[in-house]
Amino acid sequence: MDEVVISRAITESYIKDLLEAMELDVAIVGAGPAGLTAAYYMAKGGIKTAIFERKLSIGGGIWGGGMMFNKIVVQDEGKEILDEFGITTTEYQRGYYVANAIELASTLCSLAVKAGAKIFNLISVEDVVIREADKVSGLVLNWSSVPLANLHVDPLAMRSKLVIDATGHDCEICRLVTKKTGGRLRTATGNIIGEKSMWAEVAEREVIENTREVYPGLIVAGMAAAAVFGSPRMGPIFGGMLLSGRKAAKLAVELLK
Ligand code: 48F
């Protein structure tokens, strides 16, 4: 085996994928449950999509389950999606199903990749491109190691017809857009309203309602949708995240038409 052939194989293959991802139908930021689910449904439907994930590992908040007990809970609607994905659930009591967080994270990742979505880990989105009559039309990317090492390195950009903010509690992309546009999100105030305290039932319902196009070209999904529109948090019940990801994918398909 030749080390240089191995190195060339990795470099060429990666650069090919990255060049392909410079022009996308939908760019997703964040590979948590919402982003991965959105990626799976879109890729399955033939949409050219990729996820940019800051961390080394994908899965966001799935792995830790609730307080590091690596189990998650879903309700009836969430169970339907887990059944579709072939993920084992156990009924705890009527309407509450338990699943293994590790199985959820690994299966979601595998499904998204096998459906054709590309996942780029270790890349952080540090800004958006706003063009074409005030529409989000791309992302500004940098290696996650750059801010970690406090290096001054300019980023690169990619173009995308739509962007999905699936960055979780911090709703980083919406935060950037509200800052850069002077508070013109489609929320009651034009700004990020902020996540409320835990209330699982309301949170699970509202996170789906709040999965919307929050600025032209920008859809918000998952916990980011709760934070942007001021819904409560829900804790380790994950049905809302999966349903929100699926709704974001559906919305993207409609907007792309
Ligand atoms: O936090 P995360 O899992 O978001 P989610 O899909 O799911 C939320 C649940 O995990 C849980 C919950 C629901 O029961 O309360 O918290 O809404 O995944 C978000 C991912 O986005 C990445 C981050 O590393 C994480 O893996 N991320 C955040 N900001 C950026 C980013 C960024 N600027 N660039 C790239 N990735």
Coordinates of C-alpha atoms and ligand atoms in Angstrom, one line a residue:
M1 CA 0.0 0.0 0.0
D2 CA 1.2 3.5 -0.9
E3 CA 0.6 6.3 1.6
V4 CA 0.5 8.9 -1.2
V5 CA -2.1 7.0 -3.2
I6 CA -4.2 6.8 0.0
S7 CA -3.7 10.5 0.6
R8 CA -4.6 11.3 -3.1
A9 CA -7.7 9.1 -2.9
I10 CA -9.0 10.9 0.2
T11 CA -8.1 14.4 -1.1
E12 CA -9.6 14.0 -4.6
S13 CA -12.7 12.3 -3.3
Y14 CA -13.3 15.0 -0.7
I15 CA -12.7 17.9 -3.0
K16 CA -15.0 16.4 -5.6
D17 CA -17.8 16.3 -3.0
L18 CA -17.0 19.8 -1.8
L19 CA -17.0 21.2 -5.3
E20 CA -20.4 19.5 -5.9
A21 CA -21.8 21.1 -2.8
M22 CA -20.8 24.6 -3.9
E23 CA -24.2 24.8 -5.8
L24 CA -27.1 23.1 -4.0
D25 CA -30.8 23.1 -4.0
V26 CA -30.9 23.1 -0.2
A27 CA -28.1 23.7 2.2
I28 CA -28.8 22.5 5.7
V29 CA -26.9 23.9 8.7
G30 CA -26.7 21.4 11.6
A31 CA -26.7 17.6 11.6
G32 CA -29.0 17.1 14.6
P33 CA -32.3 15.2 14.4
A34 CA -34.1 17.9 12.5
G35 CA -31.4 18.6 9.9
L36 CA -30.7 14.8 9.3
T37 CA -34.4 14.1 8.9
A38 CA -34.8 17.0 6.5
A39 CA -31.8 15.8 4.5
Y40 CA -33.1 12.3 4.3
Y41 CA -36.5 13.2 2.9
M42 CA -35.1 15.8 0.5
A43 CA -32.4 13.5 -0.9
K44 CA -34.9 10.7 -1.2
G45 CA -37.1 13.0 -3.3
G46 CA -34.1 13.8 -5.6
I47 CA -33.3 17.2 -4.2
K48 CA -29.6 18.1 -4.2
T49 CA -28.8 18.7 -0.6
A50 CA -25.9 18.8 1.9
I51 CA -25.5 19.4 5.6
F52 CA -22.7 21.5 7.1
E53 CA -22.0 20.4 10.7
R54 CA -19.6 22.2 13.0
K55 CA -18.7 19.2 15.2
L56 CA -16.7 16.1 14.5
S57 CA -19.7 13.9 15.2
I58 CA -23.2 14.2 13.7
G59 CA -26.4 13.8 15.7
G60 CA -26.4 17.0 17.8
G61 CA -28.4 16.4 20.9
I62 CA -29.5 12.9 20.2
W63 CA -26.5 11.0 21.7
G64 CA -27.0 12.1 25.2
G65 CA -30.7 11.2 25.4
G66 CA -32.0 12.7 28.7
M67 CA -29.3 13.8 31.1
M68 CA -26.9 11.3 29.6
F69 CA -29.3 8.4 29.8
N70 CA -29.0 7.5 26.1
K71 CA -32.7 6.9 25.5
I72 CA -35.2 9.2 23.9
V73 CA -39.0 9.2 24.0
V74 CA -41.5 9.8 21.1
Q75 CA -45.2 10.1 20.9
D76 CA -47.6 8.3 18.4
E77 CA -46.7 10.6 15.5
G78 CA -43.0 10.4 16.2
K79 CA -43.2 6.6 16.4
E80 CA -44.7 6.5 12.9
I81 CA -41.4 8.0 11.6
L82 CA -39.3 5.7 13.7
D83 CA -41.2 2.8 12.3
E84 CA -40.6 4.1 8.8
F85 CA -36.9 4.3 9.6
G86 CA -36.8 0.8 11.0
I87 CA -35.8 2.0 14.5
T88 CA -37.0 -0.2 17.4
T89 CA -39.3 1.4 19.9
T90 CA -40.8 0.0 23.2
E91 CA -44.1 1.2 24.4
Y92 CA -43.6 2.5 28.0
Q93 CA -47.2 3.4 28.5
R94 CA -50.0 4.4 26.1
G95 CA -48.7 7.1 23.8
Y96 CA -45.1 7.1 25.1
Y97 CA -42.4 5.1 23.2
V98 CA -38.8 4.7 24.2
A99 CA -36.0 4.3 21.6
N100 CA -32.2 4.0 21.8
A101 CA -30.5 7.3 21.2
I102 CA -27.5 5.6 19.6
E103 CA -29.7 3.6 17.2
L104 CA -31.5 6.8 16.3
A105 CA -28.4 8.9 15.6
S106 CA -26.6 6.2 13.6
T107 CA -29.7 5.2 11.6
L108 CA -30.7 8.7 10.8
C109 CA -27.2 9.4 9.6
S110 CA -27.0 6.3 7.5
L111 CA -30.4 6.9 5.9
A112 CA -29.6 10.5 5.0
V113 CA -26.2 9.5 3.4
K114 CA -27.6 6.5 1.6
A115 CA -30.4 8.6 0.2
G116 CA -27.8 10.8 -1.4
A117 CA -27.3 13.7 1.1
K118 CA -23.8 14.8 1.6
I119 CA -22.6 15.6 5.2
F120 CA -19.6 17.8 5.8
N121 CA -18.6 17.7 9.4
L122 CA -16.0 20.0 11.0
I123 CA -17.3 22.9 8.9
S124 CA -18.9 25.9 10.6
V125 CA -21.3 28.3 8.9
E126 CA -20.2 31.8 9.9
D127 CA -22.4 33.9 7.7
V128 CA -25.0 33.8 4.9
V129 CA -25.0 35.2 1.4
I130 CA -28.0 37.6 0.9
R131 CA -28.7 38.4 -2.7
E132 CA -31.4 38.4 -5.4
A133 CA -33.9 40.9 -4.0
D134 CA -33.1 40.3 -0.4
K135 CA -33.1 36.5 -0.3
V136 CA -30.8 34.1 1.5
S137 CA -28.9 32.5 -1.3
G138 CA -25.9 30.8 0.1
L139 CA -23.6 30.1 3.1
V140 CA -20.2 31.3 4.2
L141 CA -18.1 28.4 5.4
N142 CA -15.0 27.9 7.4
W143 CA -13.2 25.0 9.1
S144 CA -14.4 24.7 12.7
S145 CA -10.8 24.6 13.8
V146 CA -10.3 28.2 12.6
P147 CA -12.3 29.9 15.4
L148 CA -11.2 27.3 17.9
A149 CA -7.6 28.2 17.2
N150 CA -8.5 31.9 17.1
L151 CA -7.0 32.2 13.6
H152 CA -7.7 35.0 11.3
V153 CA -8.6 33.0 8.1
D154 CA -11.1 34.2 5.5
P155 CA -14.0 31.8 4.7
L156 CA -15.3 30.4 1.4
A157 CA -18.9 30.6 0.1
M158 CA -21.4 28.3 -1.5
R159 CA -24.6 29.0 -3.4
S160 CA -28.0 27.4 -2.5
K161 CA -31.6 28.0 -3.6
L162 CA -32.7 27.5 0.0
V163 CA -31.1 27.2 3.4
I164 CA -32.5 25.3 6.4
D165 CA -31.4 26.6 9.9
A166 CA -31.3 23.4 11.9
T167 CA -28.7 24.6 14.4
G168 CA -30.7 23.8 17.5
H169 CA -31.2 26.0 20.6
D170 CA -28.8 28.7 19.4
C171 CA -30.6 29.3 16.0
E172 CA -27.4 30.6 14.7
I173 CA -28.4 31.3 11.1
C174 CA -31.5 33.1 12.0
R175 CA -29.5 35.1 14.5
L176 CA -27.1 36.1 11.8
V177 CA -29.9 37.1 9.4
T178 CA -31.7 39.1 12.0
K179 CA -28.4 40.9 12.8
K180 CA -27.5 41.6 9.2
T181 CA -31.0 42.7 8.1
G182 CA -31.8 44.8 11.1
G183 CA -34.5 42.5 12.5
R184 CA -36.6 41.5 9.5
L185 CA -37.5 37.9 10.4
R186 CA -41.1 36.9 9.9
T187 CA -41.7 36.8 13.7
A188 CA -44.0 39.0 15.7
T189 CA -41.1 41.3 16.5
G190 CA -38.9 40.8 13.4
N191 CA -36.2 39.5 15.8
I192 CA -35.6 36.2 17.6
I193 CA -38.2 35.9 20.4
G194 CA -36.3 33.3 22.5
E195 CA -37.0 29.9 23.8
K196 CA -39.3 29.5 26.8
S197 CA -39.0 27.1 29.8
M198 CA -39.9 23.4 29.4
W199 CA -43.4 22.4 28.5
A200 CA -43.2 19.2 26.5
E201 CA -46.8 19.1 25.1
V202 CA -47.0 22.7 23.9
A203 CA -43.4 22.6 22.6
E204 CA -43.9 19.5 20.6
R205 CA -47.0 21.0 18.9
E206 CA -45.5 24.4 18.3
V207 CA -42.2 23.3 16.9
I208 CA -44.0 21.8 14.0
E209 CA -46.2 24.9 13.5
N210 CA -43.1 27.1 13.7
T211 CA -41.2 25.2 11.0
R212 CA -41.6 27.8 8.4
E213 CA -39.8 30.1 5.9
V214 CA -38.7 32.7 8.4
Y215 CA -37.0 35.0 5.8
P216 CA -37.0 34.6 2.0
G217 CA -34.9 31.6 1.2
L218 CA -34.5 30.6 4.9
I219 CA -36.5 27.8 6.5
V220 CA -36.1 27.2 10.3
A221 CA -36.5 23.7 11.7
G222 CA -36.1 21.8 15.0
M223 CA -35.2 23.6 18.2
A224 CA -34.1 26.6 16.2
A225 CA -37.8 27.1 15.2
A226 CA -38.8 27.0 18.9
A227 CA -36.2 29.6 19.8
V228 CA -37.0 31.9 16.9
F229 CA -40.7 32.0 17.5
G230 CA -40.6 31.9 21.3
S231 CA -41.9 28.4 22.0
P232 CA -41.1 26.3 25.1
R233 CA -38.4 23.7 25.1
M234 CA -39.4 20.0 25.3
G235 CA -36.5 18.0 26.7
P236 CA -35.7 14.5 25.5
I237 CA -38.9 13.9 23.5
F238 CA -37.8 13.8 19.9
G239 CA -40.9 13.3 17.8
G240 CA -41.2 17.1 17.2
M241 CA -37.7 17.2 15.9
L242 CA -38.3 14.4 13.4
L243 CA -41.7 15.8 12.3
S244 CA -40.2 19.3 12.0
G245 CA -37.4 18.0 9.8
R246 CA -39.9 16.2 7.6
K247 CA -42.0 19.4 7.4
A248 CA -39.0 21.5 6.5
A249 CA -38.2 19.1 3.7
K250 CA -41.8 19.3 2.4
L251 CA -41.7 23.1 2.6
A252 CA -38.5 23.2 0.7
V253 CA -39.9 21.0 -2.1
E254 CA -42.9 23.4 -2.4
L255 CA -40.7 26.5 -2.4
L256 CA -38.3 25.0 -5.1
K257 CA -41.2 24.5 -7.5
Ligands
48F1 O1 -28.9 20.8 18.8 P1 -29.3 19.8 17.7 O2 -29.5 18.4 18.0 O3 -30.6 20.5 17.0 P2 -32.1 19.9 16.6 O4 -32.0 19.1 15.4 O5 -32.5 19.0 17.8 C1 -32.6 19.4 19.2 C2 -32.5 18.2 20.1 O6 -31.2 17.6 19.9 C3 -32.6 18.6 21.6 C4 -34.0 19.0 22.0 C5 -35.2 18.3 21.4 O7 -35.6 17.3 22.1 O8 -34.1 19.9 22.8 O9 -31.7 19.6 21.9 O10 -33.0 21.1 16.6 O11 -28.3 19.9 16.5 C6 -27.9 21.1 16.0 C7 -26.5 20.9 15.3 O12 -26.1 22.1 14.6 C8 -24.7 22.3 14.7 C9 -24.4 21.8 16.1 O13 -23.1 21.4 16.2 C10 -25.4 20.6 16.3 O14 -24.8 19.4 15.9 N1 -24.5 23.7 14.5 C11 -24.9 24.8 15.3 N2 -24.5 25.9 14.8 C12 -23.7 25.6 13.6 C13 -23.8 24.2 13.5 C14 -23.1 26.4 12.7 N3 -23.0 27.7 12.7 N4 -22.4 25.7 11.6 C15 -22.5 24.4 11.6 N5 -23.1 23.6 12.5

